Amino acid sequence: MLNIALFGPPGAGKGTQSQFLIDEYNLFYISTGDLLRTEIKNQSKLGKEAQSIIASGGLVSDEIIVQIIEKTITDNPDANGFLFDGFPRTYIQAYILEGLMIKLNTSLNCLISLEVDEEESVKRLLKRGKSSGRTDDNETVIRNRLSEYKEKTLPVLGFYKEKGIYSGVDSSKPIPTVRKNIQKIIVEELSKRLLNIVLFGYPGSGRGSQGKAVAKKYGLEYVATGPMLGEEIEKNTEIGKQIKSIYESGKLVPDEIVVQLIEQKLENSKNVKGFIFKGFPRTLVQSYILDGLLKKHDTALAKIIEIEVPTLELIRRLDERSKTDNCMPYDTSTAKIVKRLQEHETKTVPVIEKYNELHGVVKVDGIASFEEVFEKISFEIENGFKNLR
Ligand code: AMP
């Protein structure tokens, strides 16, 4: 989700700039001013309460605001993101917004403050008043709205500066210039997002070779737990020594070790566009671990892809591989191959089912040439990048 609040005094151009943002980023627009005017038009109980306050240029109570805004947000949980105009306007409302975002398991990404001096605001609002039909666009009320802004709304900026999501834009500039500067802030915000992918498939489906190729093409970090374990043994690290003795005793490497390796990878990978996981998560427990690790790094899964290949073809491919230099220790006998396929079926298929229910798993037909499958996966990845916002 991309959630943005447009901040600024009345007349700063929030409404004008909102139009462009809604179209460009497909956001759900929430203007508390518009919502209140609708309530007044309908002469609802809330509308009647708000009417005289708005007419005088004061701020409507936080209790009224929470009621109108909560309903709008919770009625639209599938929105691509929200654009707030005229909210939050008080310190209390900043906390209300935090709470509402938590409820949707998301957060406000940026607060963009349109900055313009008081006399320019008055001039613009008086001009707007000639055609807006808004009774609060007259000089006495305008001055009152601006003094409410300075006294109650401006201090809210401190809240967002502290959170590190505040950006200021000089809004006395021409509309297209302001728009461009807003866009720059959003593009930068979007570029911070990671495209995290899990590539599922039975052993022999081509996950490894596809995963590596996709990672290279799109600047993703390829995370394959099997080779990562091998690397630790080779480098004879502390973890490597532990894994070696576990391997020698014939036991499975415990999740605690795998978690450490993945955590290291997440921390040490700089300037990557995202991560592509292969061979992890393998079990339901590991799927919870992955969700938690990504959450800890303020990111999440963006795309889950499964390469589908019928069982007979898998056996044929693995058997063929066993006769080449690429033969893995677990390819050496039919019994071992069958065991691996069974492991996937009993432990990993439930993970794919869980993800399918939660986020949807994209299925890619793996019975085709490497290039054809690669093209299909690439198409999904490009879609993923587009949907990151
Ligand atoms: P606007 O359309 O944003 O200029 O809002 C018009 C009027 O609606 C304001 O002067 C306030 O009286 C009221 N209003 C709008 N949003 C809020 C809010 N978040 N908190 C309190 N009052 C608001």
Coordinates of C-alpha atoms and ligand atoms in Angstrom, one line a residue:
M1 CA 0.0 0.0 0.0
L2 CA 1.1 3.6 -0.6
N3 CA -0.4 5.9 2.0
I4 CA 0.2 9.6 1.8
A5 CA -1.0 12.6 3.8
L6 CA -1.1 16.0 2.1
F7 CA -0.5 18.6 4.7
G8 CA -0.6 22.4 4.6
P9 CA -2.7 25.4 5.4
P10 CA -6.0 26.1 3.6
G11 CA -5.2 27.3 0.1
A12 CA -1.9 25.5 -0.1
G13 CA -3.1 23.5 -3.1
K14 CA -3.9 20.1 -1.4
G15 CA -7.1 19.6 -3.4
T16 CA -5.5 20.5 -6.7
Q17 CA -2.4 18.3 -6.2
S18 CA -4.6 15.4 -4.9
Q19 CA -6.3 15.1 -8.3
F20 CA -3.0 14.3 -9.9
L21 CA -1.9 11.8 -7.2
I22 CA -5.1 9.9 -7.2
D23 CA -4.8 9.3 -11.0
E24 CA -1.1 8.7 -11.1
Y25 CA -1.0 6.2 -8.2
N26 CA -4.5 4.9 -8.1
L27 CA -5.1 6.0 -4.5
F28 CA -8.3 6.1 -2.5
Y29 CA -8.9 9.8 -1.7
I30 CA -10.1 10.8 1.7
S31 CA -10.7 14.5 2.3
T32 CA -12.2 15.0 5.7
G33 CA -13.5 18.4 4.5
D34 CA -15.4 16.8 1.6
L35 CA -16.8 14.0 3.9
L36 CA -18.0 16.7 6.3
R37 CA -19.6 18.7 3.6
T38 CA -21.5 15.6 2.4
E39 CA -22.7 15.0 6.0
I40 CA -23.9 18.6 6.1
K41 CA -25.6 18.3 2.7
N42 CA -27.4 15.1 3.9
Q43 CA -28.2 16.9 7.2
S44 CA -27.1 13.9 9.1
K45 CA -26.6 14.1 12.9
L46 CA -22.9 14.5 12.4
G47 CA -23.5 17.1 9.7
K48 CA -25.7 19.2 11.9
E49 CA -23.1 19.1 14.6
A50 CA -20.3 20.1 12.3
Q51 CA -22.1 22.8 10.3
S52 CA -21.7 25.8 12.6
I53 CA -18.1 25.0 13.4
I54 CA -17.1 24.8 9.8
A55 CA -19.0 28.0 9.1
S56 CA -16.9 29.8 11.7
G57 CA -13.6 28.4 10.5
G58 CA -13.0 26.3 13.6
L59 CA -11.9 22.7 13.7
V60 CA -14.6 20.0 14.1
S61 CA -14.1 17.7 17.1
D62 CA -11.7 14.7 16.9
E63 CA -14.7 12.5 17.9
I64 CA -16.6 13.5 14.8
I65 CA -13.5 13.1 12.6
V66 CA -12.7 9.6 13.9
Q67 CA -16.3 8.5 13.1
I68 CA -16.3 9.7 9.5
I69 CA -12.8 8.6 8.7
E70 CA -12.9 5.1 10.4
K71 CA -15.9 4.1 8.3
T72 CA -14.3 5.2 5.1
I73 CA -11.0 3.4 5.7
T74 CA -12.5 0.2 7.0
D75 CA -15.0 0.0 4.1
N76 CA -12.0 0.0 1.7
P77 CA -9.4 -2.4 3.0
D78 CA -8.5 -3.5 -0.6
A79 CA -7.5 0.0 -1.7
N80 CA -4.1 0.4 -3.4
G81 CA -3.4 3.1 -0.8
F82 CA -5.0 6.1 0.8
L83 CA -4.4 9.8 0.1
F84 CA -5.4 11.9 3.1
D85 CA -6.3 15.6 2.5
G86 CA -6.9 17.7 5.5
F87 CA -6.2 14.9 8.0
P88 CA -4.6 14.7 10.5
R89 CA -5.2 18.2 11.6
T90 CA -4.5 17.8 15.3
Y91 CA -2.0 15.9 17.4
I92 CA -4.8 13.6 18.5
Q93 CA -5.7 12.9 14.9
A94 CA -2.1 11.9 14.2
Y95 CA -2.5 9.1 16.8
I96 CA -5.9 8.2 15.4
L97 CA -4.3 7.8 12.0
E98 CA -1.6 5.5 13.5
G99 CA -4.2 3.3 15.0
L100 CA -6.3 3.1 11.8
M101 CA -3.2 2.2 9.8
I102 CA -2.3 -0.6 12.3
K103 CA -5.8 -1.9 11.9
L104 CA -5.2 -2.4 8.2
N105 CA -1.7 -3.7 8.9
T106 CA -0.1 -0.9 7.0
S107 CA 1.4 2.5 7.8
L108 CA 1.6 6.1 6.6
N109 CA 4.5 6.3 4.1
C110 CA 4.9 10.0 3.8
L111 CA 3.5 13.2 4.9
I112 CA 4.0 15.9 2.3
S113 CA 3.6 19.4 3.6
L114 CA 2.7 22.0 1.0
E115 CA 4.2 25.3 2.3
V116 CA 2.9 28.7 1.4
D117 CA 2.8 32.0 3.2
E118 CA -0.3 33.3 4.9
E119 CA -1.1 36.2 2.5
E120 CA -0.8 33.9 -0.6
S121 CA -3.2 31.5 1.1
V122 CA -5.7 34.3 1.7
K123 CA -5.4 35.5 -1.9
R124 CA -5.9 32.0 -3.3
L125 CA -8.9 31.3 -1.1
L126 CA -10.6 34.6 -1.9
K127 CA -10.2 33.8 -5.6
R128 CA -11.6 30.3 -5.0
G129 CA -14.5 31.7 -3.0
K130 CA -15.8 33.4 -6.2
S131 CA -16.6 30.0 -7.7
S132 CA -16.4 27.4 -5.0
G133 CA -19.8 28.1 -3.4
R134 CA -18.1 27.4 0.0
T135 CA -19.4 29.8 2.7
D136 CA -16.1 29.4 4.6
D137 CA -14.1 31.0 1.7
N138 CA -14.7 34.6 2.9
E139 CA -12.0 36.7 4.5
T140 CA -13.1 36.6 8.2
V141 CA -13.5 32.8 8.2
I142 CA -10.3 32.4 6.1
R143 CA -8.3 34.3 8.7
N144 CA -9.8 32.1 11.5
R145 CA -9.0 28.9 9.6
L146 CA -5.4 30.0 9.2
S147 CA -5.1 30.9 12.9
E148 CA -6.6 27.4 13.8
Y149 CA -4.0 25.9 11.4
K150 CA -1.1 27.7 13.1
E151 CA -2.2 26.9 16.6
K152 CA -3.5 23.3 16.3
T153 CA -2.4 21.8 13.0
L154 CA 1.2 23.1 12.5
P155 CA 2.5 21.4 15.6
V156 CA 1.5 18.0 14.1
L157 CA 4.5 18.4 11.8
G158 CA 6.7 17.6 14.8
F159 CA 5.1 14.2 15.1
Y160 CA 6.0 13.3 11.5
K161 CA 9.5 14.9 11.6
E162 CA 10.3 12.7 14.5
K163 CA 9.0 9.6 12.6
G164 CA 11.2 10.6 9.7
I165 CA 8.4 10.6 7.1
Y166 CA 8.0 14.4 6.7
S167 CA 8.9 16.2 3.4
G168 CA 8.3 19.9 2.7
V169 CA 7.4 21.3 -0.7
D170 CA 7.4 25.0 -1.6
S171 CA 3.8 25.4 -2.8
S172 CA 4.1 29.0 -3.9
K173 CA 5.6 27.7 -7.1
P174 CA 3.4 27.0 -10.2
I175 CA 1.2 23.9 -10.0
P176 CA 3.2 21.7 -12.4
T177 CA 6.4 22.5 -10.5
V178 CA 4.8 21.6 -7.2
R179 CA 3.5 18.4 -8.8
K180 CA 6.9 17.4 -10.0
N181 CA 8.5 18.0 -6.6
I182 CA 5.8 15.9 -4.9
Q183 CA 6.3 13.2 -7.5
K184 CA 10.1 13.1 -6.7
I185 CA 9.3 12.4 -3.0
I186 CA 7.0 9.6 -4.0
V187 CA 9.4 8.0 -6.5
E188 CA 12.1 8.0 -3.8
E189 CA 9.7 6.4 -1.3
L190 CA 8.8 3.7 -3.9
S191 CA 12.4 3.0 -4.8
K192 CA 13.0 2.0 -1.1
R193 CA 10.5 -0.8 -1.5
L194 CA 11.8 -4.3 -2.0
L195 CA 10.3 -6.9 -4.3
N196 CA 10.5 -10.1 -2.3
I197 CA 9.6 -13.3 -4.0
V198 CA 9.3 -16.9 -3.0
L199 CA 9.9 -19.3 -5.9
F200 CA 8.3 -22.7 -5.2
G201 CA 8.4 -25.9 -7.1
Y202 CA 9.3 -29.6 -6.7
P203 CA 12.9 -30.6 -6.9
G204 CA 13.7 -30.8 -10.6
S205 CA 11.2 -28.1 -11.5
G206 CA 14.0 -25.6 -12.4
R207 CA 13.6 -23.3 -9.4
G208 CA 17.4 -23.0 -8.9
S209 CA 18.4 -22.1 -12.4
Q210 CA 15.4 -19.8 -12.9
G211 CA 15.8 -18.2 -9.5
K212 CA 19.5 -17.3 -10.2
A213 CA 18.7 -16.0 -13.7
V214 CA 15.8 -13.9 -12.5
A215 CA 17.9 -12.5 -9.6
K216 CA 20.6 -11.4 -12.0
K217 CA 18.2 -9.8 -14.5
Y218 CA 16.3 -7.7 -11.8
G219 CA 19.0 -6.9 -9.3
L220 CA 17.5 -9.2 -6.6
E221 CA 19.5 -11.1 -4.0
Y222 CA 19.2 -14.9 -4.6
V223 CA 18.6 -16.6 -1.2
A224 CA 18.9 -20.4 -1.4
T225 CA 19.4 -21.9 2.0
G226 CA 21.0 -25.2 0.8
P227 CA 24.0 -23.5 -0.9
M228 CA 24.2 -21.0 2.0
L229 CA 24.7 -23.8 4.5
G230 CA 27.4 -25.3 2.2
E231 CA 29.2 -22.0 2.0
E232 CA 29.3 -21.7 5.8
I233 CA 30.9 -25.2 6.0
E234 CA 33.4 -24.3 3.3
K235 CA 34.4 -21.0 5.0
N236 CA 34.6 -22.9 8.3
T237 CA 32.7 -20.2 10.2
E238 CA 31.3 -20.7 13.7
I239 CA 27.9 -21.6 12.1
G240 CA 29.7 -23.8 9.5
K241 CA 31.3 -25.8 12.3
Q242 CA 28.0 -26.4 13.9
I243 CA 26.3 -27.4 10.6
K244 CA 29.2 -29.8 9.9
S245 CA 28.7 -31.7 13.1
I246 CA 24.9 -31.8 12.6
Y247 CA 25.4 -33.1 9.0
E248 CA 27.8 -35.8 10.3
S249 CA 25.3 -37.0 12.9
G250 CA 22.7 -37.3 10.1
K251 CA 20.3 -34.8 11.6
L252 CA 18.4 -31.9 10.0
V253 CA 19.8 -28.4 10.4
P254 CA 17.6 -26.7 13.0
D255 CA 15.6 -23.6 12.0
E256 CA 17.5 -21.5 14.5
I257 CA 20.6 -21.8 12.3
V258 CA 18.7 -21.2 9.0
V259 CA 17.1 -18.1 10.6
Q260 CA 20.5 -16.7 11.5
L261 CA 21.8 -17.1 8.0
I262 CA 18.8 -15.5 6.4
E263 CA 18.9 -12.7 8.9
Q264 CA 22.6 -12.1 8.0
K265 CA 21.7 -12.0 4.3
L266 CA 18.9 -9.5 4.8
E267 CA 21.2 -7.3 6.8
N268 CA 24.2 -7.5 4.6
S269 CA 22.5 -7.1 1.2
K270 CA 22.7 -3.4 0.3
N271 CA 21.4 -1.8 -2.8
V272 CA 19.4 -4.8 -3.9
K273 CA 15.9 -4.4 -5.3
G274 CA 14.6 -7.3 -3.3
F275 CA 15.1 -11.0 -2.4
I276 CA 14.2 -14.1 -4.2
F277 CA 13.9 -17.1 -1.9
K278 CA 14.4 -20.7 -3.1
G279 CA 14.2 -23.7 -0.9
F280 CA 12.9 -21.6 1.9
P281 CA 10.3 -21.7 3.4
R282 CA 10.1 -25.4 3.3
T283 CA 7.7 -25.9 6.2
L284 CA 4.8 -24.0 7.8
V285 CA 7.1 -23.1 10.7
Q286 CA 9.6 -21.6 8.3
S287 CA 6.9 -19.6 6.5
Y288 CA 6.1 -17.9 9.8
I289 CA 9.8 -17.3 10.3
L290 CA 10.1 -15.7 6.9
D291 CA 7.0 -13.5 7.5
G292 CA 8.5 -12.4 10.8
L293 CA 12.0 -11.7 9.4
L294 CA 10.6 -9.6 6.6
K295 CA 8.4 -7.7 9.0
K296 CA 11.4 -7.0 11.2
H297 CA 13.1 -5.5 8.2
D298 CA 10.0 -3.4 7.5
T299 CA 9.2 -5.3 4.3
A300 CA 7.0 -8.1 3.1
L301 CA 6.4 -10.8 0.4
A302 CA 5.3 -9.2 -2.8
K303 CA 5.0 -12.2 -5.1
I304 CA 4.9 -16.0 -4.7
I305 CA 5.5 -18.1 -7.8
E306 CA 5.2 -21.8 -8.2
I307 CA 6.8 -23.7 -11.2
E308 CA 4.6 -26.6 -12.0
V309 CA 6.0 -29.8 -13.5
P310 CA 4.2 -33.2 -13.6
T311 CA 5.8 -35.9 -11.3
L312 CA 6.9 -38.2 -14.1
E313 CA 8.8 -35.4 -15.8
L314 CA 10.4 -34.5 -12.4
I315 CA 11.7 -38.0 -11.9
R316 CA 13.0 -38.1 -15.5
R317 CA 14.8 -34.8 -15.1
L318 CA 16.3 -35.7 -11.7
D319 CA 17.4 -39.1 -13.0
E320 CA 19.0 -37.4 -16.0
R321 CA 20.8 -35.0 -13.7
S322 CA 22.2 -37.8 -11.6
K323 CA 24.2 -38.9 -14.7
T324 CA 25.8 -35.5 -15.2
D325 CA 28.4 -33.5 -13.3
N326 CA 25.5 -31.5 -11.7
C327 CA 24.5 -34.6 -9.8
M328 CA 23.6 -33.7 -6.2
P329 CA 24.3 -36.1 -3.3
Y330 CA 20.5 -36.5 -3.0
D331 CA 20.1 -37.4 -6.7
T332 CA 22.1 -40.6 -6.5
S333 CA 19.3 -43.2 -6.2
T334 CA 15.6 -43.5 -7.0
A335 CA 14.8 -44.0 -3.4
K336 CA 16.5 -40.6 -2.5
I337 CA 14.7 -38.9 -5.4
V338 CA 11.3 -40.2 -4.3
K339 CA 12.0 -39.3 -0.7
R340 CA 12.7 -35.7 -1.7
L341 CA 9.5 -35.4 -3.7
Q342 CA 7.6 -36.9 -0.8
E343 CA 9.2 -34.4 1.6
H344 CA 8.0 -31.6 -0.7
E345 CA 4.6 -33.0 -0.9
T346 CA 4.0 -33.4 2.8
K347 CA 5.9 -30.4 4.2
T348 CA 6.0 -27.7 1.5
V349 CA 2.7 -28.1 -0.4
P350 CA 0.8 -27.0 2.8
V351 CA 3.0 -23.8 2.8
I352 CA 2.0 -23.1 -0.8
E353 CA -1.6 -23.7 0.1
K354 CA -1.3 -21.3 3.0
Y355 CA 0.3 -18.6 0.8
N356 CA -2.3 -19.2 -1.9
E357 CA -5.1 -18.4 0.5
L358 CA -3.3 -15.4 2.0
H359 CA -1.8 -13.7 -1.1
G360 CA -2.4 -15.9 -4.1
V361 CA 0.3 -18.0 -5.7
V362 CA 1.1 -17.5 -9.4
K363 CA 1.4 -20.8 -11.2
V364 CA 3.9 -21.0 -14.1
D365 CA 3.9 -24.0 -16.4
G366 CA 7.4 -25.5 -16.1
I367 CA 7.0 -27.8 -19.1
A368 CA 8.6 -25.6 -21.7
S369 CA 12.1 -24.5 -22.7
F370 CA 14.2 -22.6 -20.1
E371 CA 13.8 -19.4 -22.0
E372 CA 10.0 -19.7 -22.2
V373 CA 9.7 -20.4 -18.5
F374 CA 12.1 -17.5 -17.8
E375 CA 9.9 -15.2 -19.9
K376 CA 6.8 -16.1 -18.0
I377 CA 8.5 -15.6 -14.6
S378 CA 10.0 -12.3 -15.8
F379 CA 6.5 -11.1 -16.8
E380 CA 5.2 -11.8 -13.3
I381 CA 8.2 -10.1 -11.7
E382 CA 7.7 -7.0 -13.8
N383 CA 4.0 -7.0 -12.7
G384 CA 5.3 -7.3 -9.1
F385 CA 7.4 -4.2 -9.5
K386 CA 4.4 -2.3 -10.8
N387 CA 2.2 -3.4 -8.0
L388 CA 4.7 -2.5 -5.3
R389 CA 3.0 0.8 -4.8
Ligands
AMP1 P1 -11.1 21.7 4.1 O1 -12.1 21.2 3.0 O2 -10.1 20.6 4.4 O3 -10.6 23.0 3.9 O4 -12.0 21.7 5.5 C1 -13.0 22.6 5.7 C2 -13.4 22.6 7.2 O5 -13.8 21.3 7.6 C3 -12.3 23.0 8.1 O6 -12.1 24.4 8.2 C4 -12.8 22.4 9.4 O7 -13.8 23.1 10.0 C5 -13.4 21.1 8.9 N1 -12.4 20.0 8.9 C6 -12.0 19.3 7.8 N2 -11.1 18.3 8.2 C7 -11.0 18.4 9.5 C8 -10.2 17.7 10.5 N3 -9.4 16.7 10.1 N4 -10.3 18.0 11.8 C9 -11.2 19.0 12.2 N5 -11.9 19.7 11.3 C10 -11.8 19.4 10.0

